[in-house]
CSV table of C-alpha atoms and ligand atoms in Angstrom, one decimal:
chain,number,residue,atom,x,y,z
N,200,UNK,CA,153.5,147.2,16.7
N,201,UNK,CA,154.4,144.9,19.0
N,202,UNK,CA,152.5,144.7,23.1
N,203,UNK,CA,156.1,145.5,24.2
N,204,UNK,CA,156.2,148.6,21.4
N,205,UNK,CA,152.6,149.1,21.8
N,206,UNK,CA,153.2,149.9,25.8
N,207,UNK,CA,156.4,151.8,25.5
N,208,UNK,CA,154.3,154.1,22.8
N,209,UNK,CA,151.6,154.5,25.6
N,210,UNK,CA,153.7,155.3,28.6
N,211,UNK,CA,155.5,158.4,26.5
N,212,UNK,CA,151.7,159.8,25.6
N,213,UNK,CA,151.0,159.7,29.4
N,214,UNK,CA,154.3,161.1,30.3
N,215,UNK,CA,154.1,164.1,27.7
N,216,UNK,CA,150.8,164.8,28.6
N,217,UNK,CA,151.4,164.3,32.5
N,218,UNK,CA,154.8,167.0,31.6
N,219,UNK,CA,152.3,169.6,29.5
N,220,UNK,CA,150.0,169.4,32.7
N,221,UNK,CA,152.4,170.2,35.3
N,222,UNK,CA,154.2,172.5,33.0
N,223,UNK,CA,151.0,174.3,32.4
N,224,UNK,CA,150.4,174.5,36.5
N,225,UNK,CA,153.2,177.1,36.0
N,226,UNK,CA,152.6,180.8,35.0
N,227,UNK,CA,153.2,182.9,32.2
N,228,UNK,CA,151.2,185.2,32.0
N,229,UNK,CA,152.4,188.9,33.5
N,230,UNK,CA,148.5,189.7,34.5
N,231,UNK,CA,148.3,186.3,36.9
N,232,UNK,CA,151.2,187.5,39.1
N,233,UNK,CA,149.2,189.7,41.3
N,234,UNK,CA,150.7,192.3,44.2
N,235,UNK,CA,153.9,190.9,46.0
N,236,UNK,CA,155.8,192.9,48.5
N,237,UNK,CA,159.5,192.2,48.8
N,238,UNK,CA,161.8,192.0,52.3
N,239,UNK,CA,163.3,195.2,52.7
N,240,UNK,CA,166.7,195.3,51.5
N,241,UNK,CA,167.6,198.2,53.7
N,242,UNK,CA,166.2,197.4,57.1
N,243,UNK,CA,167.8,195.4,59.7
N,244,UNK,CA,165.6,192.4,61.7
N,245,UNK,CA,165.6,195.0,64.5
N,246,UNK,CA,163.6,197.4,62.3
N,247,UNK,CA,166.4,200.2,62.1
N,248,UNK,CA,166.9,201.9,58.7
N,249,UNK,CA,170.4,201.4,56.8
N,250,UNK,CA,171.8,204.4,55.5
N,251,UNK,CA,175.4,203.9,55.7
N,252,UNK,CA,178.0,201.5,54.4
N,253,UNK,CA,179.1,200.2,57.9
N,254,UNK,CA,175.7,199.6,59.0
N,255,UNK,CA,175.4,197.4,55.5
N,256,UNK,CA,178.5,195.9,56.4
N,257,UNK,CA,178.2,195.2,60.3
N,258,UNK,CA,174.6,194.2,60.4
N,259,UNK,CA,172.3,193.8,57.3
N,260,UNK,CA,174.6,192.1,55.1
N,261,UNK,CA,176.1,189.6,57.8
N,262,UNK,CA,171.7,189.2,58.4
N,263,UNK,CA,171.1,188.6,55.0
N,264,UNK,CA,173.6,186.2,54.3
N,265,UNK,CA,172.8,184.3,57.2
N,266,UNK,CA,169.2,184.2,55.9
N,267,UNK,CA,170.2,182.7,52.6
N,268,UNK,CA,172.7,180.3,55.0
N,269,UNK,CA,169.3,179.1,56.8
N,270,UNK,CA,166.7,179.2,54.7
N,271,UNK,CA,167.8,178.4,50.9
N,272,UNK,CA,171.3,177.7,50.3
N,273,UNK,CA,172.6,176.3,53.4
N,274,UNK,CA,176.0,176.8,55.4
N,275,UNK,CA,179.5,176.9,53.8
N,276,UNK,CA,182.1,175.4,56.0
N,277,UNK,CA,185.5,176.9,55.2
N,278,UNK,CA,187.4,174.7,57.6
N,279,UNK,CA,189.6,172.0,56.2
N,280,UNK,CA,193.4,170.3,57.8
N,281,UNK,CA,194.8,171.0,54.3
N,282,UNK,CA,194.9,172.0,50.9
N,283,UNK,CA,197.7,170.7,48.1
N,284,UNK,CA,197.8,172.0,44.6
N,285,UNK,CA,199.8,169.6,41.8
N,286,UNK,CA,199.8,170.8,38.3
N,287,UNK,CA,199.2,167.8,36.3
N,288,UNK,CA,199.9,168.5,33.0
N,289,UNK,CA,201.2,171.5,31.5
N,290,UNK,CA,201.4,172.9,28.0
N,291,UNK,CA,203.1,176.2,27.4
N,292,UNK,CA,202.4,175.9,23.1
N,293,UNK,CA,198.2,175.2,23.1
N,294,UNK,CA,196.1,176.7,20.9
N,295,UNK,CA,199.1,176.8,18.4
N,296,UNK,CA,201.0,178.7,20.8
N,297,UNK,CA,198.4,181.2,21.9
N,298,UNK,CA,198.0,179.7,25.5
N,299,UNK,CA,199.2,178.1,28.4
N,300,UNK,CA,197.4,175.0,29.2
N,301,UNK,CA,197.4,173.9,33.0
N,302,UNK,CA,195.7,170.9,34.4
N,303,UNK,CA,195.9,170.9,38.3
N,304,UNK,CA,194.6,168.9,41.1
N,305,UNK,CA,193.4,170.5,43.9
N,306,UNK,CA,193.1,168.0,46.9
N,307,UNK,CA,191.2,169.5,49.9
N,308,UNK,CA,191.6,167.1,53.3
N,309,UNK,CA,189.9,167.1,56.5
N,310,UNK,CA,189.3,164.5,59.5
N,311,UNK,CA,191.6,162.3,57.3
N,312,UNK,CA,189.5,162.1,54.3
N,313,UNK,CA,190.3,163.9,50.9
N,314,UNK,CA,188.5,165.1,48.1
N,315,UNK,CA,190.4,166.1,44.5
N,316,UNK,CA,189.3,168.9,41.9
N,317,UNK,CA,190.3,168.7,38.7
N,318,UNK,CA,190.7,172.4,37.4
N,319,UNK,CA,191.5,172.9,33.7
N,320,UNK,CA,192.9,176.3,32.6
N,321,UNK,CA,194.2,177.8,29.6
N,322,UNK,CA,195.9,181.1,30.1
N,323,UNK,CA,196.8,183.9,27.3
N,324,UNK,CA,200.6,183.9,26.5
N,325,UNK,CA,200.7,187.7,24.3
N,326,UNK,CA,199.6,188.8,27.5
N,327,UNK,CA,201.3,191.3,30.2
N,328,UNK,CA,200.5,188.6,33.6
N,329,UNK,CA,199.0,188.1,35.9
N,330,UNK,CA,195.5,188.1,33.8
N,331,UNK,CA,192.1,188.3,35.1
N,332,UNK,CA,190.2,184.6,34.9
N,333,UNK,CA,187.0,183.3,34.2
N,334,UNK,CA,185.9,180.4,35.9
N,335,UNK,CA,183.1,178.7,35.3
N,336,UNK,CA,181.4,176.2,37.8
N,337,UNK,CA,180.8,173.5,34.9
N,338,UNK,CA,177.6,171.2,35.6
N,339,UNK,CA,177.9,169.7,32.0
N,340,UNK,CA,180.7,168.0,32.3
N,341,UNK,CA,184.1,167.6,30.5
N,342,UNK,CA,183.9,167.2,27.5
N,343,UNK,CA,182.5,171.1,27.3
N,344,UNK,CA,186.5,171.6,28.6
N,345,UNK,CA,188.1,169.8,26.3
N,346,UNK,CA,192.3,170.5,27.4
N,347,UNK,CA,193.4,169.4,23.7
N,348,UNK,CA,190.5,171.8,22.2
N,349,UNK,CA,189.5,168.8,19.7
N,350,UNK,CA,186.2,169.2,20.7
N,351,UNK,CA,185.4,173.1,21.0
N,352,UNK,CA,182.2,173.8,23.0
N,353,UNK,CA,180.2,177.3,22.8
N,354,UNK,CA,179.4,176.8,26.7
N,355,UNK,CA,183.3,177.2,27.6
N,356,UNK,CA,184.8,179.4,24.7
N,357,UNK,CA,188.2,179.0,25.4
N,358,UNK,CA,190.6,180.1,22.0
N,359,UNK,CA,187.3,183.7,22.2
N,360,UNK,CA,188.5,184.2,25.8
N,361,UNK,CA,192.4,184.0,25.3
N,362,UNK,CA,192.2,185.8,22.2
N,363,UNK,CA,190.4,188.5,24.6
N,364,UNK,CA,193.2,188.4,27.2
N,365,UNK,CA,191.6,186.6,30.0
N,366,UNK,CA,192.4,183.3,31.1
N,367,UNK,CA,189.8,180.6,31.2
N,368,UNK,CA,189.3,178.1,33.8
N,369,UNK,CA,186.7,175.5,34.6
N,370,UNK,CA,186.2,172.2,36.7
N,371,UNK,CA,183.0,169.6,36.9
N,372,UNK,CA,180.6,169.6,39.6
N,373,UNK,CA,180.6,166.1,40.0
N,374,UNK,CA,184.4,166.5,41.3
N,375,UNK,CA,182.7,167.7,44.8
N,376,UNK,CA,179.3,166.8,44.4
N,377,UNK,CA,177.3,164.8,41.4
N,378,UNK,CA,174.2,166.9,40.4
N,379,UNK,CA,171.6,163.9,41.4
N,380,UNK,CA,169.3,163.7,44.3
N,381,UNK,CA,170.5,159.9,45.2
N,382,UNK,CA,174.2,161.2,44.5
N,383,UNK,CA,175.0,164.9,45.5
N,384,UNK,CA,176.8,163.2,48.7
N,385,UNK,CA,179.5,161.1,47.3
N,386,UNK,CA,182.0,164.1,47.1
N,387,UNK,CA,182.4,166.7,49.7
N,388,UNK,CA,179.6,165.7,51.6
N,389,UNK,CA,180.5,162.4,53.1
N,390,UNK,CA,183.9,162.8,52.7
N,391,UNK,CA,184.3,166.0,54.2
N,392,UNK,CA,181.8,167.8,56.3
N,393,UNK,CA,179.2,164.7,56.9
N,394,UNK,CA,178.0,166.5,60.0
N,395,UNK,CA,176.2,168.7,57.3
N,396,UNK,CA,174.3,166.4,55.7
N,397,UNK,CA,172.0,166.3,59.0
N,398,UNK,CA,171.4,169.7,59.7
N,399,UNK,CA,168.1,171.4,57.8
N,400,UNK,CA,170.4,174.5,57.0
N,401,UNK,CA,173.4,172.2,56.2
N,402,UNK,CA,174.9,172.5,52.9
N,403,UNK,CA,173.8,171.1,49.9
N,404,UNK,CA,175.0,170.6,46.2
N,405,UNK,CA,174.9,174.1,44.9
N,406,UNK,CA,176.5,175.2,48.5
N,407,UNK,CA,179.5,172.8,47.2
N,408,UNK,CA,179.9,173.8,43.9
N,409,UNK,CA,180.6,177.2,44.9
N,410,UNK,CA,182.9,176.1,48.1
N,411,UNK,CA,184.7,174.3,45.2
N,412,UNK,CA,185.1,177.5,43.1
N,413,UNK,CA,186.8,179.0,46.6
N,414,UNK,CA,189.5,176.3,46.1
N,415,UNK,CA,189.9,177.1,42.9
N,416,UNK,CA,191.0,180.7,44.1
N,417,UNK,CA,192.4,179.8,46.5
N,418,UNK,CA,195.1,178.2,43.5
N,419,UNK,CA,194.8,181.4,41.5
N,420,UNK,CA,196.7,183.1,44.5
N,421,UNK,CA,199.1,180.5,43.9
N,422,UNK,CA,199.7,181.4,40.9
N,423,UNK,CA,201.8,184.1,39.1
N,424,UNK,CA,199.9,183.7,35.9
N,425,UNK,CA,196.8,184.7,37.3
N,426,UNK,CA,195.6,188.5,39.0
N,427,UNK,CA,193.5,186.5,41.9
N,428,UNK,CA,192.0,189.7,42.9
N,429,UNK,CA,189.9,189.7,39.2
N,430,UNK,CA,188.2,186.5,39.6
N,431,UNK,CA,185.2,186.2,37.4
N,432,UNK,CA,182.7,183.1,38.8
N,433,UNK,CA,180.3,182.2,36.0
N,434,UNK,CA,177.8,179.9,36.1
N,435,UNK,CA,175.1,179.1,33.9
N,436,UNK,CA,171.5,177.9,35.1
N,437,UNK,CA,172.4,175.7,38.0
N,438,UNK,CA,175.9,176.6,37.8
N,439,UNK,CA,174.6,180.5,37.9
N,440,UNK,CA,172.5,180.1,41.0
N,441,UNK,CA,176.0,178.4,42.3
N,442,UNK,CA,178.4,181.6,41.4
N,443,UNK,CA,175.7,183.9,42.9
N,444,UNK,CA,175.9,182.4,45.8
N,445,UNK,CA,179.9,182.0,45.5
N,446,UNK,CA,180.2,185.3,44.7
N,447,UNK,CA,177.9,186.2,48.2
N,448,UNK,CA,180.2,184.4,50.5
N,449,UNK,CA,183.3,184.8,49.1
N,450,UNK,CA,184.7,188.2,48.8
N,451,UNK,CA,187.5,187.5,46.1
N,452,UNK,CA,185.0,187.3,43.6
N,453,UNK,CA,185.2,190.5,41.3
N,454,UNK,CA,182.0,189.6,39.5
N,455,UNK,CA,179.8,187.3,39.5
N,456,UNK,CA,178.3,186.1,36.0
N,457,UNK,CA,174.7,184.6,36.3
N,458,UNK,CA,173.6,183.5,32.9
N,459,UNK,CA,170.1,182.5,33.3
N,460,UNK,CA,170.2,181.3,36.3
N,461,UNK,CA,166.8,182.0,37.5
N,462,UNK,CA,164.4,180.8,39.9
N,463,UNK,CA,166.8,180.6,43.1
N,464,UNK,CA,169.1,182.5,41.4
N,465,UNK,CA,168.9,185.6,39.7
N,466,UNK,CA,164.8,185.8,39.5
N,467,UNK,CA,162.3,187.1,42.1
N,468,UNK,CA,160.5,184.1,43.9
N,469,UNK,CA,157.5,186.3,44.6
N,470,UNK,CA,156.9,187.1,41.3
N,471,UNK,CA,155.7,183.6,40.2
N,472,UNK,CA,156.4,183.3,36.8
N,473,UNK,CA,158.0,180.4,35.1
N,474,UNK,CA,159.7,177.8,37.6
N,475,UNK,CA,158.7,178.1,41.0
N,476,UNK,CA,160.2,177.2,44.4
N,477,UNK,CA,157.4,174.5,44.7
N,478,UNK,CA,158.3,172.9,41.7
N,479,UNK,CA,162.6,173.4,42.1
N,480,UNK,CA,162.6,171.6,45.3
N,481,UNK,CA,160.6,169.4,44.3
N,482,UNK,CA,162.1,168.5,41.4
N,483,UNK,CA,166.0,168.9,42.8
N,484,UNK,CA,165.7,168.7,46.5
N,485,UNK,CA,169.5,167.8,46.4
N,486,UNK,CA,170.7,171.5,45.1
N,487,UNK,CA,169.2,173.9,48.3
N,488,UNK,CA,168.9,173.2,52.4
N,489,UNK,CA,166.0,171.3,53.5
N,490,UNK,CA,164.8,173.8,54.8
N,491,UNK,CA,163.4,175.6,51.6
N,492,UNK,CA,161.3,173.0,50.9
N,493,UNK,CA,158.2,174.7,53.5
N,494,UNK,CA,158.5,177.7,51.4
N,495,UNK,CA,157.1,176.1,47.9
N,496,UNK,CA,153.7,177.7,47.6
N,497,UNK,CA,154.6,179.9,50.0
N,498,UNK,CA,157.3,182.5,49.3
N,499,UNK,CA,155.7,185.4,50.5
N,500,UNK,CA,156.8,183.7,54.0
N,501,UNK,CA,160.5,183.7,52.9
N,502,UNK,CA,162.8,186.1,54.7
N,503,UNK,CA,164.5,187.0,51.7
N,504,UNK,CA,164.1,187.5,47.8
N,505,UNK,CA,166.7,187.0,45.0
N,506,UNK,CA,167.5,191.3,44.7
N,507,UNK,CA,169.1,190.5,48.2
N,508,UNK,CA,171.4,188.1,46.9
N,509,UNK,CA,172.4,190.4,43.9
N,510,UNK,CA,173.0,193.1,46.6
N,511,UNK,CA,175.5,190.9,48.4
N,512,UNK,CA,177.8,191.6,45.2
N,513,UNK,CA,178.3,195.3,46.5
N,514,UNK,CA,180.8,197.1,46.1
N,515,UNK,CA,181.6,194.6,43.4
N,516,UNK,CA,180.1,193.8,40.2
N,517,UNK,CA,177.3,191.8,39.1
N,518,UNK,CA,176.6,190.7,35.6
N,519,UNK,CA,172.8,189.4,34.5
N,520,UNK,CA,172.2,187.7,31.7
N,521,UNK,CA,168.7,186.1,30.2
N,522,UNK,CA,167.4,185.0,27.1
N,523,UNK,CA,163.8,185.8,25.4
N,524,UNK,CA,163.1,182.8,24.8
N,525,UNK,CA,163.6,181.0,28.1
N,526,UNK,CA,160.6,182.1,29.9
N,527,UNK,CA,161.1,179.5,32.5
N,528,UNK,CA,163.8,181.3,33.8
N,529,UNK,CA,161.7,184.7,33.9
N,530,UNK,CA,164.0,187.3,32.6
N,531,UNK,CA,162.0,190.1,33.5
N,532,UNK,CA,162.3,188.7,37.4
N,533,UNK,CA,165.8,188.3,37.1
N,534,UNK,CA,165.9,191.9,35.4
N,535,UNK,CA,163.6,193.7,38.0
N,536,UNK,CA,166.0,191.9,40.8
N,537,UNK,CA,169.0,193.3,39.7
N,538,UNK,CA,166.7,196.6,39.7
N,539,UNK,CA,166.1,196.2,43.2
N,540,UNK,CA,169.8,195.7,44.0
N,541,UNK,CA,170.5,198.6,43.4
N,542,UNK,CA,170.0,200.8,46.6
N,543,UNK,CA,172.9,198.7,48.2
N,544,UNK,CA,175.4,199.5,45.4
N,545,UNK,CA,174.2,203.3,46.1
N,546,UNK,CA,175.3,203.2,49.7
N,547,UNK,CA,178.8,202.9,48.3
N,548,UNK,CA,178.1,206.0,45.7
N,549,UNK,CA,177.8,203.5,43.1
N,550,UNK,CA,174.8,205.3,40.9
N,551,UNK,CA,173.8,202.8,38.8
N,552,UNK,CA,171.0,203.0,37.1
N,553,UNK,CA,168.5,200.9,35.2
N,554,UNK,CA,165.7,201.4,33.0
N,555,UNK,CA,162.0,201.2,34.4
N,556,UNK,CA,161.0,198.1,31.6
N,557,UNK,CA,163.6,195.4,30.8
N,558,UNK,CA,165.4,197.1,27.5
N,559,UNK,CA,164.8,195.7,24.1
N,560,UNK,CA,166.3,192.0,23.3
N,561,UNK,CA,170.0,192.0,22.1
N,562,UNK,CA,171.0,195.5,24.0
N,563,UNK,CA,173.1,195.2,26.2
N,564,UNK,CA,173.7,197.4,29.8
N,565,UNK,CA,177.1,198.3,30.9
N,566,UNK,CA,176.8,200.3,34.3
N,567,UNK,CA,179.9,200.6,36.8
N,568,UNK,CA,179.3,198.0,38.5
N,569,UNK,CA,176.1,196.1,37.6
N,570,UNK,CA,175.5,194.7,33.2
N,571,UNK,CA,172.7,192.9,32.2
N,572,UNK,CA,171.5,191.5,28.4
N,573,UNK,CA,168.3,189.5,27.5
N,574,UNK,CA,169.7,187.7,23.9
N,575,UNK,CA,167.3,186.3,21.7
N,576,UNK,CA,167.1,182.3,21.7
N,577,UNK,CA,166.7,179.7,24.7
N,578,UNK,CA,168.5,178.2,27.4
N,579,UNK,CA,171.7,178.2,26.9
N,580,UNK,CA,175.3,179.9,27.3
N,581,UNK,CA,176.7,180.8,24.2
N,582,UNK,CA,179.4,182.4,22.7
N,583,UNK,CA,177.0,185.6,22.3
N,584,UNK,CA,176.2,185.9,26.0
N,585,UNK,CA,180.6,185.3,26.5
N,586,UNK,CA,181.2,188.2,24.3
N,587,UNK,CA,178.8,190.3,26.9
N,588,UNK,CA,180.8,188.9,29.7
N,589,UNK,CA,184.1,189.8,28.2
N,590,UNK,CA,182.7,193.5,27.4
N,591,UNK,CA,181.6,193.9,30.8
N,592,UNK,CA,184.7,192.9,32.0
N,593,UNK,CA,186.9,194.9,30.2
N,594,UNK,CA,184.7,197.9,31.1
N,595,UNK,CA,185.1,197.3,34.9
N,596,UNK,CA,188.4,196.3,35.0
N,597,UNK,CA,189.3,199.4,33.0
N,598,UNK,CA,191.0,196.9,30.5
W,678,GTR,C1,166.0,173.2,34.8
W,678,GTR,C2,165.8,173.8,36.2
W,678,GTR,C3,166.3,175.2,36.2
W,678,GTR,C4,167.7,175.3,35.7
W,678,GTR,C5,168.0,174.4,34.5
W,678,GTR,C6,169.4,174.2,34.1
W,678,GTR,O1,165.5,172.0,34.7
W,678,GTR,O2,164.4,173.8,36.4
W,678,GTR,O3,166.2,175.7,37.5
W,678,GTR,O4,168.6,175.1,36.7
W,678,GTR,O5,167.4,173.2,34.7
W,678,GTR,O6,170.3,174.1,35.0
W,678,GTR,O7,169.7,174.1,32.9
């Protein structure tokens, strides 16, 4: 071995065993979590109890938005001069005739700058329109998306969807804001609401993806093909932190899809288990508000927990899925959130219901208005967890 080799060899021992020590600083271990108390789901700031659907409605949900707004996720500005929509390339024979393909820019301007999303979309042609959609707030890029299907990606299972009846549509993160720290801001940021890059509840990138999923439906009611009132934002990981919040703010989302989104998405905080807030702003400061940041180490101090966001889904749906083997995530957190949701959903005599323990890998839960599956494997969205979704689906929509 060469002194060049010799080093290079040496600085990936200290790095492995610099990543097993921080990696171990997390916890797995159900007997370490210790006692947490969650926010109250049901109380208002002014301490008055919620027991009807226009109290939920006029003051806790507006609060507990607002609370994710200043404290984790940051604002969404929905103001903008203009919004055009140009299909770019269109192709009524893909998938040997199966589907419509439709490649459209979306170009969003304000203070005379512009920003362009490129949304790919197949849609099913054996199909009565308009369809319900899937759209998935892509944060691996492309070539997952591939519009001539050469390449055909489990993440984005476009010909499984189609041949399901639902249309399929995607677009790239990095279209509105590049998932880096030194980056996030070349897209929406600079160009189009700068101001928020100053504020410590301004938005940040996961804010933006989901503002971009808006436009996107915002093109769906555009479009004949496509029912806009059965929107399905999914998101995996990142991306599912980024359709739960989507799905929070904007009320044209029929159900949001979280596939392992955990810590800061579907997870509880408090629980402490696999990744933490310390360690996620730390180690992507560019995806929440600044002002998470004092809450690493400290979560019982934050205002809200991760059950509230789930409960922002009311009356709609919310779908939850894990996977055994990606503990980092914590599936039982996520599970025991969606758990905790469910009081809201009850207000609106939704009754349903969920087992005390999580239920046994592979099974999958199909209430009214709430699913939830832990798969065996690891991190990642596969075509198992999509033929969950679609089952879901079909069973809310009645389809
Ligand atoms: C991890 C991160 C998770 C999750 C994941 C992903 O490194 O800690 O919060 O978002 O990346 O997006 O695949």
């Amino acid at each position: 071995m060469n002194t060049k080799n010799k080093f290079r060899f040496a600085s990936i021992i200290i790095f492995s065993l610099l990543l097993n020590i921080t990696l171990k600083a997390q916890n797995y271990d159900e007997a370490l979590i210790g006692e947490y108390t969650l926010p109250e789901l049901l109380v208002t700031q002014n301490k008055k109890e919620v027991t009807t659907v226009e109290q939920w409605e006029k003051v806790r949900r507006p609060e507990i938005l607002k609370l994710f707004e200043d404290h984790v996720y940051g604002q969404v500005p929905e103001d903008f001069d203009n919004i055009r929509f140009k299909v770019t390339h269109q192709d009524k024979k893909a998938m040997d005739g199966k589907a419509t393909l439709k490649q459209v820019a979306i170009t969003v301007e304000r203070n005379r700058n512009a920003v362009t999303i490129n949304l790919v979309m197949f849609v099913p042609n054996k199909v009565k329109k308009p369809v319900p959609v899937f759209l998935v707030i892509n944060h691996r890029g492309m070539k997952t998306m591939d519009a001539t299907r050469q390449n055909k990606d489990g993440f984005w299972p476009a010909e499984e969807v189609i041949e399901a009846g639902y249309a399929i549509a995607g677009f790239d993160v990095t279209d509105v804001a590049p998932d880096n720290k030194d980056k996030f801001a070349q897209g929406i940021l600079e160009e189009l609401y700068p101001e928020q890059l100053e504020m410590e509840n301004g938005m940040r990138a996961l804010g933006a993806w989901g503002w971009c999923a808006s436009r996107a439906i915002d093109y769906f009611e555009k479009d004949k093909l496509i029912d806009a009132a059965k929107v399905i934002s999914v998101g995996h990981s990142r991306g599912g932190k980024a359709s739960l919040w989507h799905g929070a703010q904007d009320k044209r989302v029929a159900i949001a899809v979280s596939n392992e989104s955990g810590n800061s998405g579907a997870a509880l905080s408090r629980r402490n288990f696999g990744e933490t807030v310390e360690r996620i702003t730390q180690t992507f400061p560019h995806w929440f508000c600044p002002n998470y940041r004092q809450y690493g180490g400290n979560e019982d101090k934050l205002p809200v927990d991760q059950h509230m966001l789930l409960a922002l889904m009311a009356p709609h749906a919310v779908y939850v899925a894990s996977a055994a083997g990606d503990l980092w995530a914590d599936p039982k957190g996520q599970f025991l959130a969606l758990k905790e949701a469910l009081p809201v959903f009850e207000l609106y005599g939704i009754r349903d219901t969920l087992p005390d323990e999580m239920p046994e890998v592979n099974r999958q839960i199909i209430n009214s208005n709430t699913g939830f599956h832990n798969r065996e494997g690891q991190h990642n969205m596969t075509p198992y967890d999509w033929q969950q979704f679609i089952r879901f689906a079909n069973a809310y929509f009645k389809l």
